[in-house]
Coordinates of C-alpha atoms in Angstrom, one line a residue:
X21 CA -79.7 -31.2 16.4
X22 CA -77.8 -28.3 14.2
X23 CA -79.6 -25.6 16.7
X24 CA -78.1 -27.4 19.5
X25 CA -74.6 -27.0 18.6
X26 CA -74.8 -23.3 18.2
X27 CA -74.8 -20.7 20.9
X28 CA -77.2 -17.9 20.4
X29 CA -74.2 -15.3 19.9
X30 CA -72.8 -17.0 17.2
X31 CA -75.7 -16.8 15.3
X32 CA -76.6 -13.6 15.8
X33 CA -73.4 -12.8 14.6
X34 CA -74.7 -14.6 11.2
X35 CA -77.9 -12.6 11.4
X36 CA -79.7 -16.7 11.2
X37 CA -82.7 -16.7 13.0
X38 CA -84.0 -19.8 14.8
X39 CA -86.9 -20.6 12.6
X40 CA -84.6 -21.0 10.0
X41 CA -82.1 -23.1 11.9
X42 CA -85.2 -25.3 12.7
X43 CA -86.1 -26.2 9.1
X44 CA -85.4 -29.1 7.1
X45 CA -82.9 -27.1 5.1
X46 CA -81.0 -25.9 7.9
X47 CA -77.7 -26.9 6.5
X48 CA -77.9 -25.4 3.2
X49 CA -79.6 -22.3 4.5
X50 CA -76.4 -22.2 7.0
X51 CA -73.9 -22.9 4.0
X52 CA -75.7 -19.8 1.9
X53 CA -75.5 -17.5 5.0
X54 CA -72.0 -18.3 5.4
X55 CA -70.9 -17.8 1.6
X56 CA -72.8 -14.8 1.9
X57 CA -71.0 -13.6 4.6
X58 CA -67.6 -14.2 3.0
X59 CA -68.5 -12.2 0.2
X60 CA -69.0 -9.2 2.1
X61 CA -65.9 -9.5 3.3
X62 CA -66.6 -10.8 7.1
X63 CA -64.2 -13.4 7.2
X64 CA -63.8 -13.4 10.3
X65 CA -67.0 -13.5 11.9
X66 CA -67.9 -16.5 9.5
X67 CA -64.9 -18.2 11.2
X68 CA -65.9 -17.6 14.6
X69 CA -69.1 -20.3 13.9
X70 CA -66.6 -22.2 11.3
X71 CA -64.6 -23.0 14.8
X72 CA -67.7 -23.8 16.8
X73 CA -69.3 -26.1 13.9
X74 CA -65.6 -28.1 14.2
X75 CA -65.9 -29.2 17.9
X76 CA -69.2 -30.6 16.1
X77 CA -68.1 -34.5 15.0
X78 CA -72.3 -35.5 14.3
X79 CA -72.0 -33.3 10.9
X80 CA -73.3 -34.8 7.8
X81 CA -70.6 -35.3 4.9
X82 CA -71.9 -32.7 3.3
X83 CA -71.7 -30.7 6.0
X84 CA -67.5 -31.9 6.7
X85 CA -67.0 -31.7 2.7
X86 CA -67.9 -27.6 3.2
X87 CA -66.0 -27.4 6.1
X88 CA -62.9 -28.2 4.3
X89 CA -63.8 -26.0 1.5
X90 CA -64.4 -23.2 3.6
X91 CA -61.6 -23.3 5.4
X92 CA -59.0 -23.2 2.6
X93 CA -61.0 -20.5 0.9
X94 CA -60.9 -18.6 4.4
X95 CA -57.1 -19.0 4.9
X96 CA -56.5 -18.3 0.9
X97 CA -58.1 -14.9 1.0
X98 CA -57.4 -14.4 4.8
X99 CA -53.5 -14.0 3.3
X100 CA -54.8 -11.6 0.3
X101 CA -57.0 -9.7 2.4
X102 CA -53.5 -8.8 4.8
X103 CA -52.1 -6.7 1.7
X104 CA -54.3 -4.3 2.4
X105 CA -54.4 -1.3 -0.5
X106 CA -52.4 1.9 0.9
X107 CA -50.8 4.9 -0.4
X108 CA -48.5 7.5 0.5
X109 CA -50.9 10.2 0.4
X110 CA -53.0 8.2 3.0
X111 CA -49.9 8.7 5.4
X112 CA -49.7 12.8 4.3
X113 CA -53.5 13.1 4.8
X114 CA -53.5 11.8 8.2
X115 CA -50.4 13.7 9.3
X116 CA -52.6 16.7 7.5
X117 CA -48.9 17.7 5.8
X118 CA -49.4 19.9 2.6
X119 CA -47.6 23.0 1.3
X120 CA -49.6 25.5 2.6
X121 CA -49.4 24.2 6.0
X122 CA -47.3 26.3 7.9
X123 CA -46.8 24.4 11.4
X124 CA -44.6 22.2 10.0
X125 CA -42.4 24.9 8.2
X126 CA -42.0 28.0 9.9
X127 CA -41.0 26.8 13.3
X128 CA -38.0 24.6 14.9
X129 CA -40.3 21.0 15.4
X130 CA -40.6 20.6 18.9
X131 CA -43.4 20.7 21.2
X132 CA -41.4 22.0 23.8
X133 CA -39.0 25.2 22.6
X134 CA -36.5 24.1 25.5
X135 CA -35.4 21.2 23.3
X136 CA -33.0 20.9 21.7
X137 CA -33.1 20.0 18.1
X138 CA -30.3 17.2 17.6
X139 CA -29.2 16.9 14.2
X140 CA -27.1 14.3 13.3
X141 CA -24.0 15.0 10.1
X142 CA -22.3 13.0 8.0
X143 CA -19.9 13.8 5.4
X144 CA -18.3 11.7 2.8
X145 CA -15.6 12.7 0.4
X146 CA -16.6 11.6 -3.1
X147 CA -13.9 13.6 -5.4
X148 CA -11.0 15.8 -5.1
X149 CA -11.4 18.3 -8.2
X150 CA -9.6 20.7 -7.5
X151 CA -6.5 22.1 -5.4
X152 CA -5.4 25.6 -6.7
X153 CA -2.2 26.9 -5.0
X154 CA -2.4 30.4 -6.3
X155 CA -5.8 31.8 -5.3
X156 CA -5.3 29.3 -2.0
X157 CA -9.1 27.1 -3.2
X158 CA -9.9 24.1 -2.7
X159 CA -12.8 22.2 -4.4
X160 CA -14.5 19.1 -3.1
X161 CA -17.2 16.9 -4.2
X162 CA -19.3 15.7 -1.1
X163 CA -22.0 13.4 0.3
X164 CA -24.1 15.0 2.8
X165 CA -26.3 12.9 5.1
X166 CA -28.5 14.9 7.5
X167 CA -31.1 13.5 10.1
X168 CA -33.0 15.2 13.5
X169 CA -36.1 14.2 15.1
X170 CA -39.5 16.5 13.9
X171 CA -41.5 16.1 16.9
X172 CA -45.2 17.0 14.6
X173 CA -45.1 13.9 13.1
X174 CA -45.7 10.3 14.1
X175 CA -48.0 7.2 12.7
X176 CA -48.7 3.4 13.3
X177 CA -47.0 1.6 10.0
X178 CA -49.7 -1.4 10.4
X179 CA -52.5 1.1 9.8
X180 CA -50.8 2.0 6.8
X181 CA -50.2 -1.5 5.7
X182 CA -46.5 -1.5 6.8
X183 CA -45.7 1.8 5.5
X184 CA -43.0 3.4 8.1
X185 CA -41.6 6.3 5.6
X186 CA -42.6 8.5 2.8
X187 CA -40.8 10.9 0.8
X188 CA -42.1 14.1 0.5
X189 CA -40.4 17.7 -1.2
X190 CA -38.3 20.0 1.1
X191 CA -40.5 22.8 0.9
X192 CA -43.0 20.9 3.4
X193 CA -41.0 20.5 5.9
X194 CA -38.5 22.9 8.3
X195 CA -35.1 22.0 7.4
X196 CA -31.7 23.0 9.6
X197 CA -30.1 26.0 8.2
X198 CA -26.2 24.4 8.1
X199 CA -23.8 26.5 6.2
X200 CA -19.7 25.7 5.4
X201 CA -17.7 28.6 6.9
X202 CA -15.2 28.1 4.3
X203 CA -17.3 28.1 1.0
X204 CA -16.8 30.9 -0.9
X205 CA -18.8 30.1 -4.1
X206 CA -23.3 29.1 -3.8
X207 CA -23.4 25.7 -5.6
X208 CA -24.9 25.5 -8.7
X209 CA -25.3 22.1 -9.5
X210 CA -28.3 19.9 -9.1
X211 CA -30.1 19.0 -6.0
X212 CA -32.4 16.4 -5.0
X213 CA -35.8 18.0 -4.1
X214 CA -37.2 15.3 -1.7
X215 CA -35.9 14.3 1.8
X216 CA -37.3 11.1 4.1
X217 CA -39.8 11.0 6.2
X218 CA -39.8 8.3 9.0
X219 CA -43.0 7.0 11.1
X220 CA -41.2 7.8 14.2
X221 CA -40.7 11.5 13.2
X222 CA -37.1 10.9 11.7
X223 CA -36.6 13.3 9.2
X224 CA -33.6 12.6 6.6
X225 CA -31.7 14.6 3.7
X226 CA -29.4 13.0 1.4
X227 CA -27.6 15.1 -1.2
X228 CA -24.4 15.6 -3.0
X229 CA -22.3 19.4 -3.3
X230 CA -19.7 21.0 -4.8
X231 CA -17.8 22.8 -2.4
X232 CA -15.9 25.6 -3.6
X233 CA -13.7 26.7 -0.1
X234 CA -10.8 28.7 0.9
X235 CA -8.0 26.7 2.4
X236 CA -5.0 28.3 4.0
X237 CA -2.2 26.3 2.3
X238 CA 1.5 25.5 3.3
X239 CA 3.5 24.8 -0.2
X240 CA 7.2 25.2 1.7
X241 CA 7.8 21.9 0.0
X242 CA 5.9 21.9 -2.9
X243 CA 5.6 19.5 -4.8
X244 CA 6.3 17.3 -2.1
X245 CA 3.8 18.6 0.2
X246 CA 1.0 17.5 2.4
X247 CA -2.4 20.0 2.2
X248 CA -5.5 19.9 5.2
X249 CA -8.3 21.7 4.5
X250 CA -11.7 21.9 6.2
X251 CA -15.0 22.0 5.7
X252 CA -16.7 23.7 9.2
X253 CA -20.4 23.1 9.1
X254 CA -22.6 25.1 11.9
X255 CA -25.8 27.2 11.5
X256 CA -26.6 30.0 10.7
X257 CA -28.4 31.9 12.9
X258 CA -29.6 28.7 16.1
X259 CA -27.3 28.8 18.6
X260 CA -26.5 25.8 20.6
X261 CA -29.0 25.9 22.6
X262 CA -31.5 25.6 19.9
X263 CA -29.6 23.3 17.9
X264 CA -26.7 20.8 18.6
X265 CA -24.7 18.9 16.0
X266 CA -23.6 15.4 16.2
X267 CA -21.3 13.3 13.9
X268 CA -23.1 10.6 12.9
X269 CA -19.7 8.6 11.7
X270 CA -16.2 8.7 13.5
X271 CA -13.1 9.7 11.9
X272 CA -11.9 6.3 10.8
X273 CA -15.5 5.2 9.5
X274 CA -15.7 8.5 7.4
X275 CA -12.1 7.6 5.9
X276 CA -12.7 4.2 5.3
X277 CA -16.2 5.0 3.2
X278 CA -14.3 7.8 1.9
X279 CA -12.1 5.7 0.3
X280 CA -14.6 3.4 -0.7
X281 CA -17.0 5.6 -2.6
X282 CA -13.8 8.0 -3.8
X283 CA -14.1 8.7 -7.6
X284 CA -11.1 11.2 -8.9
X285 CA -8.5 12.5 -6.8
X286 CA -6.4 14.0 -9.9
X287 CA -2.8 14.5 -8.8
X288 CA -3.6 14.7 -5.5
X289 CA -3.6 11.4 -2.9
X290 CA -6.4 11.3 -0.6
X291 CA -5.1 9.8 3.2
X292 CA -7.6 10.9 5.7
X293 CA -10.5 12.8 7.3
X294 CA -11.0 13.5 11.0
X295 CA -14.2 14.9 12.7
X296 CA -14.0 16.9 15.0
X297 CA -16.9 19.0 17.3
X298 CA -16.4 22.5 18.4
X299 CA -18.1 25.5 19.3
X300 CA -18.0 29.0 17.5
X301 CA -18.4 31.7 20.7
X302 CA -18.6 35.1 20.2
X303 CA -21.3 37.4 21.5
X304 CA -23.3 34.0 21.6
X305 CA -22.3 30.3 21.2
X306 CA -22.8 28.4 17.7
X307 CA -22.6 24.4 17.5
X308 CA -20.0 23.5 15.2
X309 CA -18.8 20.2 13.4
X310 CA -15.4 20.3 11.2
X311 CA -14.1 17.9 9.0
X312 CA -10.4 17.9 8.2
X313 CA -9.2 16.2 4.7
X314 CA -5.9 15.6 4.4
X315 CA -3.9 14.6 1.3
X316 CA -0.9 14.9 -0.2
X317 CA 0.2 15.7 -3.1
X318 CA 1.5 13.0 -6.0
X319 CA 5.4 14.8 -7.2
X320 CA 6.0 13.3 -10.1
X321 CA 4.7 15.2 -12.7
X322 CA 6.6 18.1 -11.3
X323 CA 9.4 16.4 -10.8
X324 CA 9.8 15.1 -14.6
X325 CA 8.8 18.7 -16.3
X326 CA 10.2 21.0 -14.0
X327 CA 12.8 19.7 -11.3
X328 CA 14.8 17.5 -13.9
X329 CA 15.3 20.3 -16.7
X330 CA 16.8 22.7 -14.3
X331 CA 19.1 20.0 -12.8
X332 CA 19.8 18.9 -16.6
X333 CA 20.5 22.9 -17.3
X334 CA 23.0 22.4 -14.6
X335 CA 25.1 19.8 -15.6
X336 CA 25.0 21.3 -19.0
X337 CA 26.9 24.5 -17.6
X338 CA 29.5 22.3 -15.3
X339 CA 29.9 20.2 -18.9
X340 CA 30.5 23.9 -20.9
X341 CA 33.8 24.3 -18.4
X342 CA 35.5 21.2 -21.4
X343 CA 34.9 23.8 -23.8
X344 CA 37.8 25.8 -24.6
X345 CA 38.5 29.5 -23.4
X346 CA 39.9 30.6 -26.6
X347 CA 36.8 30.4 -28.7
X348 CA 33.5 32.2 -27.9
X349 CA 31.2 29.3 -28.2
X350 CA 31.3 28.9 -24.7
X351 CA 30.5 32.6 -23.5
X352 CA 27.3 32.1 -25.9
X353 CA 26.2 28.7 -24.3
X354 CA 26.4 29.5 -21.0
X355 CA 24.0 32.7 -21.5
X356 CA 21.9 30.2 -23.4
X357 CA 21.4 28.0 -20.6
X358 CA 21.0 31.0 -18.6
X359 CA 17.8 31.9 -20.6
X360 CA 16.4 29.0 -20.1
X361 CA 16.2 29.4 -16.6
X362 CA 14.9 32.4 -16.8
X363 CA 11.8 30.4 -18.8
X364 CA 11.2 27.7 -16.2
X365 CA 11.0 31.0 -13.3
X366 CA 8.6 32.4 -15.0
X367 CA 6.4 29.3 -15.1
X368 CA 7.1 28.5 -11.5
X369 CA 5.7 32.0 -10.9
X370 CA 2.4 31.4 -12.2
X371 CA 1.7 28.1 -10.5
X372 CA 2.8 29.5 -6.6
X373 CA 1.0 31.8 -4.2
X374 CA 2.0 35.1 -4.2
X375 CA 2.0 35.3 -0.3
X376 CA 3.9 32.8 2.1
X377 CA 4.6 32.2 5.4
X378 CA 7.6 30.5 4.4
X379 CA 10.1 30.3 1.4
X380 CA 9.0 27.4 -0.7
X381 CA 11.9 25.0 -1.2
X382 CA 11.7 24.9 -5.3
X383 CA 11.9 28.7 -5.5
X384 CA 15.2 28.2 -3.3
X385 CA 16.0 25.4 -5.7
X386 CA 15.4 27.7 -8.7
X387 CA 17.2 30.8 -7.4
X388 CA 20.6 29.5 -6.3
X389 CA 21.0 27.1 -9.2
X390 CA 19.8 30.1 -11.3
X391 CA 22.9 32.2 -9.1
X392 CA 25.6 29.3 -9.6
X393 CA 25.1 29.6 -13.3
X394 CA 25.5 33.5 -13.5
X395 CA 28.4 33.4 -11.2
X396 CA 30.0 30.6 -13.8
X397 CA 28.6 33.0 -16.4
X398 CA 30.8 36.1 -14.8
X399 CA 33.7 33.6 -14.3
X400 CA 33.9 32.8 -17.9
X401 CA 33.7 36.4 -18.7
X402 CA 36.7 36.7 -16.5
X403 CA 38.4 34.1 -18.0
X404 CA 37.9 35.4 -21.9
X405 CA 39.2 38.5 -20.9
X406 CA 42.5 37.5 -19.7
X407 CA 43.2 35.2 -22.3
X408 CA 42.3 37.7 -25.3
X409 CA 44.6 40.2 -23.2
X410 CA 47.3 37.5 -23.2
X411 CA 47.0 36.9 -26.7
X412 CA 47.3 40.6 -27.3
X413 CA 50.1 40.7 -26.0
X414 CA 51.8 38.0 -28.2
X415 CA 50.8 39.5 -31.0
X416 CA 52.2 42.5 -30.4
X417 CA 55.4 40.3 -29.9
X418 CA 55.7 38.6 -32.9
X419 CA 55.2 42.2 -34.7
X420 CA 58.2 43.3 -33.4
X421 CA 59.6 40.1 -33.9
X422 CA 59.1 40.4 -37.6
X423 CA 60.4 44.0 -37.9
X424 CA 63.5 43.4 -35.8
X425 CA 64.4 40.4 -38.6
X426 CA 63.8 42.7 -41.5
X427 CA 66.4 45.1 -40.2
X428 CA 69.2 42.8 -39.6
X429 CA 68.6 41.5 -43.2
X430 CA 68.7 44.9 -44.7
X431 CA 71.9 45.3 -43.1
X432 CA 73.6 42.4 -43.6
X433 CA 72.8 41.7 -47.5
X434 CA 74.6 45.4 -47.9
X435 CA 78.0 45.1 -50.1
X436 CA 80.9 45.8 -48.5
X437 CA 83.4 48.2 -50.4
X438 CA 86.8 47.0 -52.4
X439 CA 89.6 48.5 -53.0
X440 CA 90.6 49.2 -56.8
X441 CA 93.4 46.4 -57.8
X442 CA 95.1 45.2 -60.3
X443 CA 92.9 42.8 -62.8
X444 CA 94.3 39.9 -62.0
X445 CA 94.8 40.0 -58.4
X446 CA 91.2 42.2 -58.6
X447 CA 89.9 39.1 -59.6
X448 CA 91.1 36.8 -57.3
X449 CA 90.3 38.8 -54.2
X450 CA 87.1 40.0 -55.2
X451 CA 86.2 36.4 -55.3
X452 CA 87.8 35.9 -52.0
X453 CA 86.2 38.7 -50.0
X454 CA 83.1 37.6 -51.2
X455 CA 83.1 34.1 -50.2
X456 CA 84.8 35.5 -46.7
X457 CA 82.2 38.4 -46.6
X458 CA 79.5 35.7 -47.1
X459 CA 80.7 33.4 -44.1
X460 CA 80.6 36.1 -41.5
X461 CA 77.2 36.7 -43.2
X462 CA 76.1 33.8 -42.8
X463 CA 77.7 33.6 -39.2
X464 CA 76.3 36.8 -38.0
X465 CA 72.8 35.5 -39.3
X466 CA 73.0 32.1 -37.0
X467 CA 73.8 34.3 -34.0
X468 CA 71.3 36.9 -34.4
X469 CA 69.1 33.7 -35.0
X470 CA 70.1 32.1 -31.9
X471 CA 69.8 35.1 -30.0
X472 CA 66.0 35.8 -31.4
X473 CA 65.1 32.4 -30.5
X474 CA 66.1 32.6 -26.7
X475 CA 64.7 36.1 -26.4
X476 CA 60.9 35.3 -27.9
X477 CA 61.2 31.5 -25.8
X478 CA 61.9 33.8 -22.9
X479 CA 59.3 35.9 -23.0
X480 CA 57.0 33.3 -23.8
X481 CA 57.5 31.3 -21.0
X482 CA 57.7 35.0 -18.6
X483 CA 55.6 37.3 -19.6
X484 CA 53.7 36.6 -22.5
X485 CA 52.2 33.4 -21.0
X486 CA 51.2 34.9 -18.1
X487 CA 47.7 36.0 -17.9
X488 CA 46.6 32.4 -19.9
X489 CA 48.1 31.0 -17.1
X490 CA 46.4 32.7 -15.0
X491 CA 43.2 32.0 -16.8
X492 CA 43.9 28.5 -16.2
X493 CA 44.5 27.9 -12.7
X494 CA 41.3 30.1 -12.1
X495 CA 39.1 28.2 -14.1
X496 CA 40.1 24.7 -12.4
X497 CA 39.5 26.6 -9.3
X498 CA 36.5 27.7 -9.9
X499 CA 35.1 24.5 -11.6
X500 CA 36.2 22.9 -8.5
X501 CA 34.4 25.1 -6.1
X502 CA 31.7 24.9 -7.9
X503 CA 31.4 21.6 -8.3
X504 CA 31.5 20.7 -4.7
X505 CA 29.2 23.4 -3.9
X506 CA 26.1 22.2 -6.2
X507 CA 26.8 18.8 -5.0
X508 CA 26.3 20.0 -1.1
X509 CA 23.5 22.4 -2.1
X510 CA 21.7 19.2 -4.2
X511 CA 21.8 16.8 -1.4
X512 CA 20.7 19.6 1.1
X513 CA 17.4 20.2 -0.6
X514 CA 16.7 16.4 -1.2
X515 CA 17.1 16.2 2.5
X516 CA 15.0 19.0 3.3
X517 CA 12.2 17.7 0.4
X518 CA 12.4 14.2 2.1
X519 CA 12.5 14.9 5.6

């Protein structure tokens, strides 16, 4: 009855001949060929008769009881036996890719040369490091993301038990030969020595660079200014018909991620990048992807150590015009403040270019502030001057002043001469001219007293006052000019920093 209910095929398939299908032990002969067979790992042909011998409903229990068995051992192993043991070097082997093999290295990877290799870019903007005014460098940290299609390779993932991409070092495969226009120094730092490998021929680098590039700056209103730079990638030597570069991201994607990853930006504010694709013609016609990164820059550093001193300097000299004229404090502080200056030029020096196309706006700053205080330097020399002459003048004055009072004393403390007379009456009008003699003295004195007075008030008030008058309507004319012209000049160059 068991050699009934198999087909000749299926037991052929368990090498069980009919003889022994025939014998009393059929079943336990069938159960050992079966176990034998799933040992040797031919699972599936002992489940091909497993199926038939269930459509079978006379089985004895034993018979059902291995059944059962078999078929939870079948689907336990049927599971362990799909994780089948791979490795990467299986993939490599098949693909025959090694170092010494040379047709995957030495030539553009296509099977047909009037392909086109597309390669795909992306850029991401990890780290502003550096943004040096002076020598016009800029110096980015970057994430670099390249892909293109090598046409050599290709394999089935499920004969590799799933695996659809391997890693393997640079020097095996041909890589695109993308160089930045702008760098200007070869990158020293690290780099990672395997690229990706996709069972679809999708080849992909990941890496990060310092860039050190030249970037043509505009510092007109520095420190309130707003920098682009780019970084132009193209090759070096495949023109566009060989290969073609795509930007894998837009410009708002690259910002966004940008801005997501960014690390350091230092005093600088990162706003943007934009991609843009271009072509490089001159006697032939280069593929070309640039990626503009725009920031500005963060003022208030410069404004607290460099912009507010000056403008403190400044009100310091329009302060020095309550000082008075007669002393010579004030000629020393205003050349004081005037040095000082000087200091804070010579440190503006060293941080701007030495070529522009335009003026920057703090050395305009720096200059005519610097010219207002030498012009109220030169004023206060003026000034001085006139009022020491003035004073010359007065002491000259009051010399002659002195000497003109010594001589009318001389004269009038002389004794006038008396007659010889009697004793008596000698006596009585020597005491009378005396007292007389003193009177008109004393009268004489009063008037030339009076007279003194009017004259030295009158010259006081004309000429001898003059040139400190002088002094001082210049000085109030000068403090006013002044005044209103810093004021308009101040608001001028906030408008033009702000604008």
């Amino acid at each position: 009855m068991l050699h009934s209910c198999f087909k000749y095929s299926y037991i052929s398939a368990l090498e069980i001949s009919v003889e022994d299908l025939n014998k009393d032990d059929s079943l336990g002969t069938l159960i050992r060929v079966l176990d034998s067979v799933f040992l040797k790992e031919e699972k599936d042909s002992a489940y091909e008769v497993y199926s038939n011998l269930d459509s079978v409903r006379d089985f004895s229990v034993a018979m059902t009881d291995y059944i059962i068995d078999f078929e939870q051992r079948y689907n336990r192993t049927r599971m362990v036996s799909s994780e089948r043991v791979c490795s990467y070097q299986d993939v490599l082997d098949h693909l025959n890719l090694t170092r010494g093999n040379d047709v995957f290295t030495s030539t553009r990877p296509v099977l047909d040369h009037t392909h086109p290799t597309m390669v795909h870019l992306d850029v991401y903007l990890y780290a502003i490091l550096a943004v040096i005014e002076k020598s016009q460098t800029f110096v980015p940290f970057i994430w670099i993301q390249l892909t293109w299609n090598n046409e050599r390779i290709w394999w089935d993932p499920s004969q590799f038990c799933g695996i659809s991409r391997v890693s393997v070092p640079k020097e095996m495969l041909w890589i695109p030969d993308l160089l930045i226009y702008e760098m200007i120094e070869k990158d020293d730092g690290p780099h990672s020595p395997y690229l990706y490998v996709s069972h679809d021929g999708i080849v992909l680098i990941e890496d990060e660079m310092k860039v050190v590039s030249t970037c043509k700056m505009d510092v007109h209103k520095f420190p309130f200014d707003t920098q682009r730079c780019n970084i132009t990638f193209s090759s070096a030597i495949h023109i566009v018909t060989d290969i073609q570069l795509i930007p894998f991201s837009n410009s708002s994607r690259v910002t966004q991620a940008s801005r997501e990853v960014m690390q350091t930006q230092g005093e600088w504010e990162f706003l943007d990048m934009t991609v843009s694709r271009g072509k490089l013609i001159l006697d032939r016609e280069w593929d070309q992807i640039s990626y503009t990164i725009t920031m500005a820059r963060r003022p208030l550093l410069h404004v607290i150590n460099f912009l507010l001193p000056i403008l403190f300097f400044l009100c310091l000299d329009l302060a020095s015009f309550l000082i008075s004229d007669q002393r010579g404090e004030k000629l020393g502080f205003k050349v004081t403040v005037l040095l000082a200056i000087s200091v804070l030029l010579l440190i503006l020096n060293d941080i701007l270019p030495s070529m522009s196309n335009r003026t920057p706006l703090i050395a305009t700053y720096c200059i005519v502030i610097f010219a207002f205080m030498l012009l109220s330097l030169l004023e206060t020399i003026l000034v001085t001057h006139l009022v020491e002459r003035d004073s010359i003048h007065q002491e000259t004055e009051e010399e002659r002043r002195r000497g003109c009072c010594a001589c009318i004393c001389d004269v009038s403390g002389r004794k006038a001469p008396c007659e010889p007379l009697p004793v008596a009456e000698e006596v009585i009008c020597s005491e009378q001219g005396e007292s007389r003699l003193l009177l008109l003295i004393l009268g004489d004195l009063r008037a030339v007293e009076r007279t003194l007075a009017l004259f030295a008030s009158g010259r006081r008030e004309g000429k001898l006052g003059y040139w400190t008058r002088v002094a001082r309507r210049l000085n109030a004319a000068f403090f006013t000019i002044y005044l209103i012209s810093v004021m308009l000049f101040i608001s001028l160059m906030c408008k033009e920093w702000l604008n």
